[in-house]
mmCIF file of C-alpha atoms in Angstrom:
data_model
loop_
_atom_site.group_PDB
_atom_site.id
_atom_site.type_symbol
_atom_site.label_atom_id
_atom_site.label_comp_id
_atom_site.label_asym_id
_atom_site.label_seq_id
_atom_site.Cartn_x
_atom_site.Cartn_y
_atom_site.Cartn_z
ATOM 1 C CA UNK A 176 84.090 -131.370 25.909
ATOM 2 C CA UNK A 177 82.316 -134.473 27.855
ATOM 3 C CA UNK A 178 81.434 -132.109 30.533
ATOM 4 C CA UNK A 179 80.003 -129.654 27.942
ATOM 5 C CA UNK A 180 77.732 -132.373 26.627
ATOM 6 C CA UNK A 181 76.580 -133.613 29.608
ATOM 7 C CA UNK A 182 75.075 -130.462 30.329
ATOM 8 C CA UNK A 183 73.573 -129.697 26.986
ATOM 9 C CA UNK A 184 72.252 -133.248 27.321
ATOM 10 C CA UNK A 185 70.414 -133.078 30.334
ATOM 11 C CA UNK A 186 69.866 -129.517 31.076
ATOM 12 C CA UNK A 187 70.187 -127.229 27.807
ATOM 13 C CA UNK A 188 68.107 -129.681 25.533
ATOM 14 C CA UNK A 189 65.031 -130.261 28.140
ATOM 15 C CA UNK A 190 65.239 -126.591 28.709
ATOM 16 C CA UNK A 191 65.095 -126.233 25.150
ATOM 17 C CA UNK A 192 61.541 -128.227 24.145
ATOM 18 C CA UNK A 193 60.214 -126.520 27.717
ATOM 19 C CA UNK A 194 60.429 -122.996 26.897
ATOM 20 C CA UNK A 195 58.972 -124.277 22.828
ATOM 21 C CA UNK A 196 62.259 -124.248 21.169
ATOM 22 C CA UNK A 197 63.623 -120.923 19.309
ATOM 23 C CA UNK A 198 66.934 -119.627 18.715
ATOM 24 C CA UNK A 199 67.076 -116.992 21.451
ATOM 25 C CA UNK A 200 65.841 -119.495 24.210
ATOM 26 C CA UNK A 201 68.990 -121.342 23.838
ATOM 27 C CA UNK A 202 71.868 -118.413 23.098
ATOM 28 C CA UNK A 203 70.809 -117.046 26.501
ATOM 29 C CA UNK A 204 70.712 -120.210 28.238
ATOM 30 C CA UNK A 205 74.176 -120.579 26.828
ATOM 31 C CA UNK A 206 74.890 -117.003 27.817
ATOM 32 C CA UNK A 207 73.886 -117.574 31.988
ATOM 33 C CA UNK A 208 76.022 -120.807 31.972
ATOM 34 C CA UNK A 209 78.932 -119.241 30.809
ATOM 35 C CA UNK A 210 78.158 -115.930 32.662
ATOM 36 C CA UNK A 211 77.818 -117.979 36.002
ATOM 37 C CA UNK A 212 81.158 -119.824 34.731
ATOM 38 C CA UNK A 213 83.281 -116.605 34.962
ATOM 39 C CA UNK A 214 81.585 -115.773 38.615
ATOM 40 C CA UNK A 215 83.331 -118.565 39.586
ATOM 41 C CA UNK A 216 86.636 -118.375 37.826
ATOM 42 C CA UNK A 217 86.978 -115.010 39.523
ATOM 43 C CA UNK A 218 86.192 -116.657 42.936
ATOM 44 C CA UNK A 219 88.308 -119.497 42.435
ATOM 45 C CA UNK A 220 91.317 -117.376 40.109
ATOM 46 C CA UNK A 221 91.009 -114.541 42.669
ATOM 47 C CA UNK A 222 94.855 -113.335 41.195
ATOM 48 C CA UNK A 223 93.171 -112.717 37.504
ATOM 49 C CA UNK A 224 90.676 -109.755 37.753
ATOM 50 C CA UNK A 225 88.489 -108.358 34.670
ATOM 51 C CA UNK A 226 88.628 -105.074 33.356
ATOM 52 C CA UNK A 227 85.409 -104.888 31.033
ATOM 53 C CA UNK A 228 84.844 -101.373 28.944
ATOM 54 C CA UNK A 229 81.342 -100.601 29.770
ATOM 55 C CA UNK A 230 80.711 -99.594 26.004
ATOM 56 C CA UNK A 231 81.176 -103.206 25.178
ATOM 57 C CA UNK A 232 78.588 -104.644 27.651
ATOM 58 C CA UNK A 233 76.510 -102.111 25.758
ATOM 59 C CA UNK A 234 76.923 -103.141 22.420
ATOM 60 C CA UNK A 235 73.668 -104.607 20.622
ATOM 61 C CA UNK A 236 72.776 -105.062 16.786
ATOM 62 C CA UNK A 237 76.817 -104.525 16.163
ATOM 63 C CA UNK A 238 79.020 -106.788 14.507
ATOM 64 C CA UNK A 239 81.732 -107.350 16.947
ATOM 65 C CA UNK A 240 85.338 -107.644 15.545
ATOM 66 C CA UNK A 241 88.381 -109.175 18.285
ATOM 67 C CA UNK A 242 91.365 -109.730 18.368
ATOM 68 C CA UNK A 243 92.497 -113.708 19.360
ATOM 69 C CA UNK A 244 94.477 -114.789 22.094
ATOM 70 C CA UNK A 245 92.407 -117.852 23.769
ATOM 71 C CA UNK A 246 90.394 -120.247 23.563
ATOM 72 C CA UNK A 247 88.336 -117.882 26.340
ATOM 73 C CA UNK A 248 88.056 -115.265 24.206
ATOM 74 C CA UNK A 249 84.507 -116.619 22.635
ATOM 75 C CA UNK A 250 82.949 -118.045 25.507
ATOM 76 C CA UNK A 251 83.886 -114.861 27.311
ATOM 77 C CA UNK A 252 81.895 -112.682 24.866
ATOM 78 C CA UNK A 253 79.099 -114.949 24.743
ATOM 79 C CA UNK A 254 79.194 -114.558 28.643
ATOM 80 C CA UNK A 255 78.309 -110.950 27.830
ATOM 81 C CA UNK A 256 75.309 -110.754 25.576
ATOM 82 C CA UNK A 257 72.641 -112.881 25.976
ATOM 83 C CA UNK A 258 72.442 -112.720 22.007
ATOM 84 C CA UNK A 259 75.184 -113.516 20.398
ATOM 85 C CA UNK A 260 76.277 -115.832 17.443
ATOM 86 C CA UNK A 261 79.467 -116.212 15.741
ATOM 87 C CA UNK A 262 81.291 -118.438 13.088
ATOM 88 C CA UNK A 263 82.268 -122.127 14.116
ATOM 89 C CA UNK A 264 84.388 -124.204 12.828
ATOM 90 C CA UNK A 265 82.428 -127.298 10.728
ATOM 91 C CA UNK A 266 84.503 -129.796 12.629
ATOM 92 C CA UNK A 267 82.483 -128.949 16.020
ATOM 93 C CA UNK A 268 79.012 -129.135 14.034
ATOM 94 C CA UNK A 269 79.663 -133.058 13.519
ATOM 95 C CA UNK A 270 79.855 -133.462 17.001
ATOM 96 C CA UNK A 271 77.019 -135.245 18.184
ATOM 97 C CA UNK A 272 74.739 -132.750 20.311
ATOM 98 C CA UNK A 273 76.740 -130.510 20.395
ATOM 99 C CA UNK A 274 75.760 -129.945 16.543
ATOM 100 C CA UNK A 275 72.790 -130.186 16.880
ATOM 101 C CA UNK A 276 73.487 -126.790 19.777
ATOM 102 C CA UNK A 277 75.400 -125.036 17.321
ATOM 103 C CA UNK A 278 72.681 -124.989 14.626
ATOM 104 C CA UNK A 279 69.657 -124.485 16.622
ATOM 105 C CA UNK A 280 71.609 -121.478 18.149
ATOM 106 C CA UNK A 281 72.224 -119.975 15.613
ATOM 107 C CA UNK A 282 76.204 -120.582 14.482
ATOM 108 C CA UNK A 283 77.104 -120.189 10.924
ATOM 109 C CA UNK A 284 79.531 -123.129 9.851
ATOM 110 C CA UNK A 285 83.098 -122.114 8.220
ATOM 111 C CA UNK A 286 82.510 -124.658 5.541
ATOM 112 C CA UNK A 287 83.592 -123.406 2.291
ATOM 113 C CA UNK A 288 79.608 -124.982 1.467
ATOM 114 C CA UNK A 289 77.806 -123.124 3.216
ATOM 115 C CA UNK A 290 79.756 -119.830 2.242
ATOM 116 C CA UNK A 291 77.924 -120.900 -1.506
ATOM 117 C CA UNK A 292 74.594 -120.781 -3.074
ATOM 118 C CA UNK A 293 71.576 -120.727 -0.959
ATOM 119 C CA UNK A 294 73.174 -122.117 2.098
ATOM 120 C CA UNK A 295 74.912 -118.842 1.973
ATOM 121 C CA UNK A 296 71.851 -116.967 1.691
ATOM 122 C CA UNK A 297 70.286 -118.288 3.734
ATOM 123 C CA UNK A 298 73.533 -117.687 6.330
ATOM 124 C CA UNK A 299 73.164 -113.931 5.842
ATOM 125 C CA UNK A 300 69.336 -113.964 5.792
ATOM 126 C CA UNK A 301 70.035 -115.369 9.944
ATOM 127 C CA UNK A 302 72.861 -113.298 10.551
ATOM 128 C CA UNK A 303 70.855 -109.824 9.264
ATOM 129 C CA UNK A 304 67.827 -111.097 11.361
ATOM 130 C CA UNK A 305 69.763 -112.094 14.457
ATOM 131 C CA UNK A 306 71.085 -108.154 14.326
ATOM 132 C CA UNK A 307 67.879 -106.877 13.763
ATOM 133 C CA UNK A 308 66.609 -108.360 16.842
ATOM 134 C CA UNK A 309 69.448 -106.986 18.985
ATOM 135 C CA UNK A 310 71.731 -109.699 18.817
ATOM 136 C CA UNK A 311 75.936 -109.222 18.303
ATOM 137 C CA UNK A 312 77.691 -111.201 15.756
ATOM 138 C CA UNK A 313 80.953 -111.202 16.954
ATOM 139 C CA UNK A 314 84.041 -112.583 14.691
ATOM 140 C CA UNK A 315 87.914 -112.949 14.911
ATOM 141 C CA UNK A 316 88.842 -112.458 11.576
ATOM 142 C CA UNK A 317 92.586 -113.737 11.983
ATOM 143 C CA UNK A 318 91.053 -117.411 11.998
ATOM 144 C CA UNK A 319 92.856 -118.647 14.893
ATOM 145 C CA UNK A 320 94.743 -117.851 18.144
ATOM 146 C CA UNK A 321 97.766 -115.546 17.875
ATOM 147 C CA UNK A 322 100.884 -117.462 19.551
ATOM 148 C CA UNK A 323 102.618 -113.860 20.280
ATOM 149 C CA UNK A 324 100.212 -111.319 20.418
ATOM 150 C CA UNK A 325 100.760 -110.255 16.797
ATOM 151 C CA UNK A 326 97.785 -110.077 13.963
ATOM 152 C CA UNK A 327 97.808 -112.678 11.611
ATOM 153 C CA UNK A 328 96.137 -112.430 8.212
ATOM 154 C CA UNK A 329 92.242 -110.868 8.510
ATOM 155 C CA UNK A 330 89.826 -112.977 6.408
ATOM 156 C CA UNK A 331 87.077 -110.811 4.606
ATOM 157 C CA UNK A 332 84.380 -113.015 5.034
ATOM 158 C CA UNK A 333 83.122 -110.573 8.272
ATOM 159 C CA UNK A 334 83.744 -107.639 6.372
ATOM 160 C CA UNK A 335 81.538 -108.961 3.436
ATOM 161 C CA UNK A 336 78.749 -109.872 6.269
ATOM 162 C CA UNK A 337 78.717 -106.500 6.916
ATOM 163 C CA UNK A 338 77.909 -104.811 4.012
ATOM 164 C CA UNK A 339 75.170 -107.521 3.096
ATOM 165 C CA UNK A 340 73.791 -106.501 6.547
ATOM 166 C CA UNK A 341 74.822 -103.243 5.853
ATOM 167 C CA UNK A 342 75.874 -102.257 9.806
ATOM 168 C CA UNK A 343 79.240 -101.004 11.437
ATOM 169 C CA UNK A 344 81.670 -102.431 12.823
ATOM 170 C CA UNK A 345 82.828 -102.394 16.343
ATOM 171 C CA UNK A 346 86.359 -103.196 17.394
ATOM 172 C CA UNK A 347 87.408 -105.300 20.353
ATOM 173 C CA UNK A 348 90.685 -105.274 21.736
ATOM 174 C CA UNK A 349 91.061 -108.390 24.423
ATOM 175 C CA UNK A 350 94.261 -108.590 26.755
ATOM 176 C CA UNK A 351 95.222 -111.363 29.399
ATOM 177 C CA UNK A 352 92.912 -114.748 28.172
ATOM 178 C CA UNK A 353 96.124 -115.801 26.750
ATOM 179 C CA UNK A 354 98.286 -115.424 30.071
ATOM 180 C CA UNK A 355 94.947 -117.364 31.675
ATOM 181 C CA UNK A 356 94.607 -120.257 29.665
ATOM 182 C CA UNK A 357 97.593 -120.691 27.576
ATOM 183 C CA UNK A 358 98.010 -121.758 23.819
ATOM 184 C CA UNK A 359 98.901 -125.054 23.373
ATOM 185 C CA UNK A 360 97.495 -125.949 27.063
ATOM 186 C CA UNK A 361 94.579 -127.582 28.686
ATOM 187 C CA UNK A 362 95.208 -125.596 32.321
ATOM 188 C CA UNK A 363 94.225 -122.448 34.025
ATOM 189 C CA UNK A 364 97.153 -120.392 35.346
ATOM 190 C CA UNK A 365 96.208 -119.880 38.479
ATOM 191 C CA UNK A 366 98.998 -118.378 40.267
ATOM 192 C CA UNK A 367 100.451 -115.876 37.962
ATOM 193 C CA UNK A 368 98.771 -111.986 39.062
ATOM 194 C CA UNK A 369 96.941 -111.495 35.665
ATOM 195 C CA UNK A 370 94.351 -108.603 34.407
ATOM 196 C CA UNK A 371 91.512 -109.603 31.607
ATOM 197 C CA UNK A 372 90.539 -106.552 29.674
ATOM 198 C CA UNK A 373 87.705 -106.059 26.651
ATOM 199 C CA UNK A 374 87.956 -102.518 25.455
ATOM 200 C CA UNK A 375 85.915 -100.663 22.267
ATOM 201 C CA UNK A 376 88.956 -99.221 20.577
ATOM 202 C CA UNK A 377 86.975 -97.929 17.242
ATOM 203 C CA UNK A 378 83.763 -97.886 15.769
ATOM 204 C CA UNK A 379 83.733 -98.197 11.920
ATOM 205 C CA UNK A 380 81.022 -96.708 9.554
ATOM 206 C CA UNK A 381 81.443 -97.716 6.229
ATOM 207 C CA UNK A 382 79.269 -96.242 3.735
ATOM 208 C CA UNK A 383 78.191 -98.721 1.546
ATOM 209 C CA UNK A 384 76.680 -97.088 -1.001
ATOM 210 C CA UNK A 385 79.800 -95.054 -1.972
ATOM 211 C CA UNK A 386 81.126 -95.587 -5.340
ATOM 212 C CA UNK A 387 84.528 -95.877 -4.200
ATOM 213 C CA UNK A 388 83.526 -98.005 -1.699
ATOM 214 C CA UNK A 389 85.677 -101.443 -1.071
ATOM 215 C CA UNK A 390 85.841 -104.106 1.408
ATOM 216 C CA UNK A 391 89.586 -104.118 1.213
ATOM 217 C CA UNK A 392 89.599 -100.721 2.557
ATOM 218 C CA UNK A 393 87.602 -101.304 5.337
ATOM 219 C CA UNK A 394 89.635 -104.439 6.397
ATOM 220 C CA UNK A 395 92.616 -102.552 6.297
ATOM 221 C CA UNK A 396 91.184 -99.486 8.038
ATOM 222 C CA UNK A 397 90.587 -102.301 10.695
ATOM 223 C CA UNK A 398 93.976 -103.530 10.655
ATOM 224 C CA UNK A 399 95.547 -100.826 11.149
ATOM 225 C CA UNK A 400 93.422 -100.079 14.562
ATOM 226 C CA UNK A 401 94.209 -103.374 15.891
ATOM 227 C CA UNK A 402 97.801 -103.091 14.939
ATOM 228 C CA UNK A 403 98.592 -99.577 16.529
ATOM 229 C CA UNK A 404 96.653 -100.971 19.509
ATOM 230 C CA UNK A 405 98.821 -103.762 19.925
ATOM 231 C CA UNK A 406 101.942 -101.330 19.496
ATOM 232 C CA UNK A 407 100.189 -99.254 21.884
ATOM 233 C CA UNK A 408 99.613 -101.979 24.774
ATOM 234 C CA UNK A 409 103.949 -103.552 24.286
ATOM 235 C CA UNK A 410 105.402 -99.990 24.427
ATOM 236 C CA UNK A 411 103.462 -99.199 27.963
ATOM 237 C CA UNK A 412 104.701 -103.017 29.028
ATOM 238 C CA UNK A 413 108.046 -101.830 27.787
ATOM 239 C CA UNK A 414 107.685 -98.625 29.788
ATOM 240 C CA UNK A 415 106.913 -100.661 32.805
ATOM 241 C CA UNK A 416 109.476 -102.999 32.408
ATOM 242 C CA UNK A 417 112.194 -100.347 32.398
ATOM 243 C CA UNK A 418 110.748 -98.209 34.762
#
């Protein structure tokens, strides 16, 4: 985290006021730093390769829905769109600088107060705009990191964006972050032969303005793509395994 600051201190923030300020300046700044972060994971993790779907690079004006394995998984999807926002938990926007970052970039805080009123509005308002303009918002809707691969609960706060904003949905299924960087560590595995992967498994179209619409369906229509995906990827490892 010091490291982080340091470089928002004394590189993203005078880049910032250089280029006059705005939103986009700093989500791609924040996009080549972490891009150029990954070039040299893969030089220096040479045993973990990436496998990225080429429909994902190409996704723009989508709201992105993943999976969550790692604490990689974000700052590996910001890595691929130079526009990209997400949700962030309110803890990290009292962080001095790095608050001030989050806001100026564009992150919507989880805080039950700004999910309210006009700070809510006014959330959406950014969010519709930032897709409008090309940008991904990309969300995992379980909350926080799976420990064993399995979905936990989906929150329907993404699924709600989305019909304000009234886009699709695209789903994104990662693999291998977790067998990278660990849950409950603060260390790369470096010598363990690993593969990263980022597929599109499904594109969603809801149709908003049906009257038997719901957002409940939609959620679970997501669900159960993630789900079979994850059966999916442990029967081939089982296959493997036995073979």
């Amino acid at each position: 985290m010091f490291g982080y600051l340091f470089i928002l201190l004394f590189l993203f923030v005078p880049y910032y006021w250089v280029a006059g300020g705005g939103t986009v300046a700093l989500q791609k700044l924040n996009h080549l730093h972490l891009k150029g972060f990954f070039m040299l994971t893969r030089r220096l993790i040479p045993r973990t390769t990436y496998v990225i779907d080429p429909k994902v690079r190409e996704l723009r004006s989508s709201i992105i829905i993943c999976n969550h394995i790692s604490y990689l998984d974000p700052i590996l999807l910001v890595s691929l769109f130079p526009q990209q926002t997400t949700i962030v938990k309110n803890t990290f926007f009292r962080v001095p600088i790095f608050g001030w970052f989050l806001r100026r970039a564009g992150y919507v805080p989880s805080s039950p107060a700004e999910m309210l009123g006009e700070a809510m509005i006014k959330n959406l308002e950014n969010v519709k705009a930032h897709l409008a303009a090309g940008g991904n918002f990309f969300v995992f809707p379980e909350g926080t990191r799976s420990r064993d691969g399995n979905l936990s609960t989906f929150n329907r706060g993404v699924f709600s964006i989305a019909r304000y904003c009234g886009v699709s949905l695209d789903l994104v299924f990662i693999t291998g972050t977790d067998q990278l960087f660990r849950p409950g560590t603060f260390s790369f595995n470096t010598r363990k032969d690993n593969v990263i992967t980022l597929e599109l498994i499904a594109s969603i179209h809801p149709d908003y303005q049906a009257r038997n619409f719901s957002i409940s369906s939609v959620l679970d229509q997501a669900r159960q793509v993630f789900e079979q995906k994850i059966a999916d990827v442990k029967g081939d490892a089982r296959l493997k395994t036995e073979g």
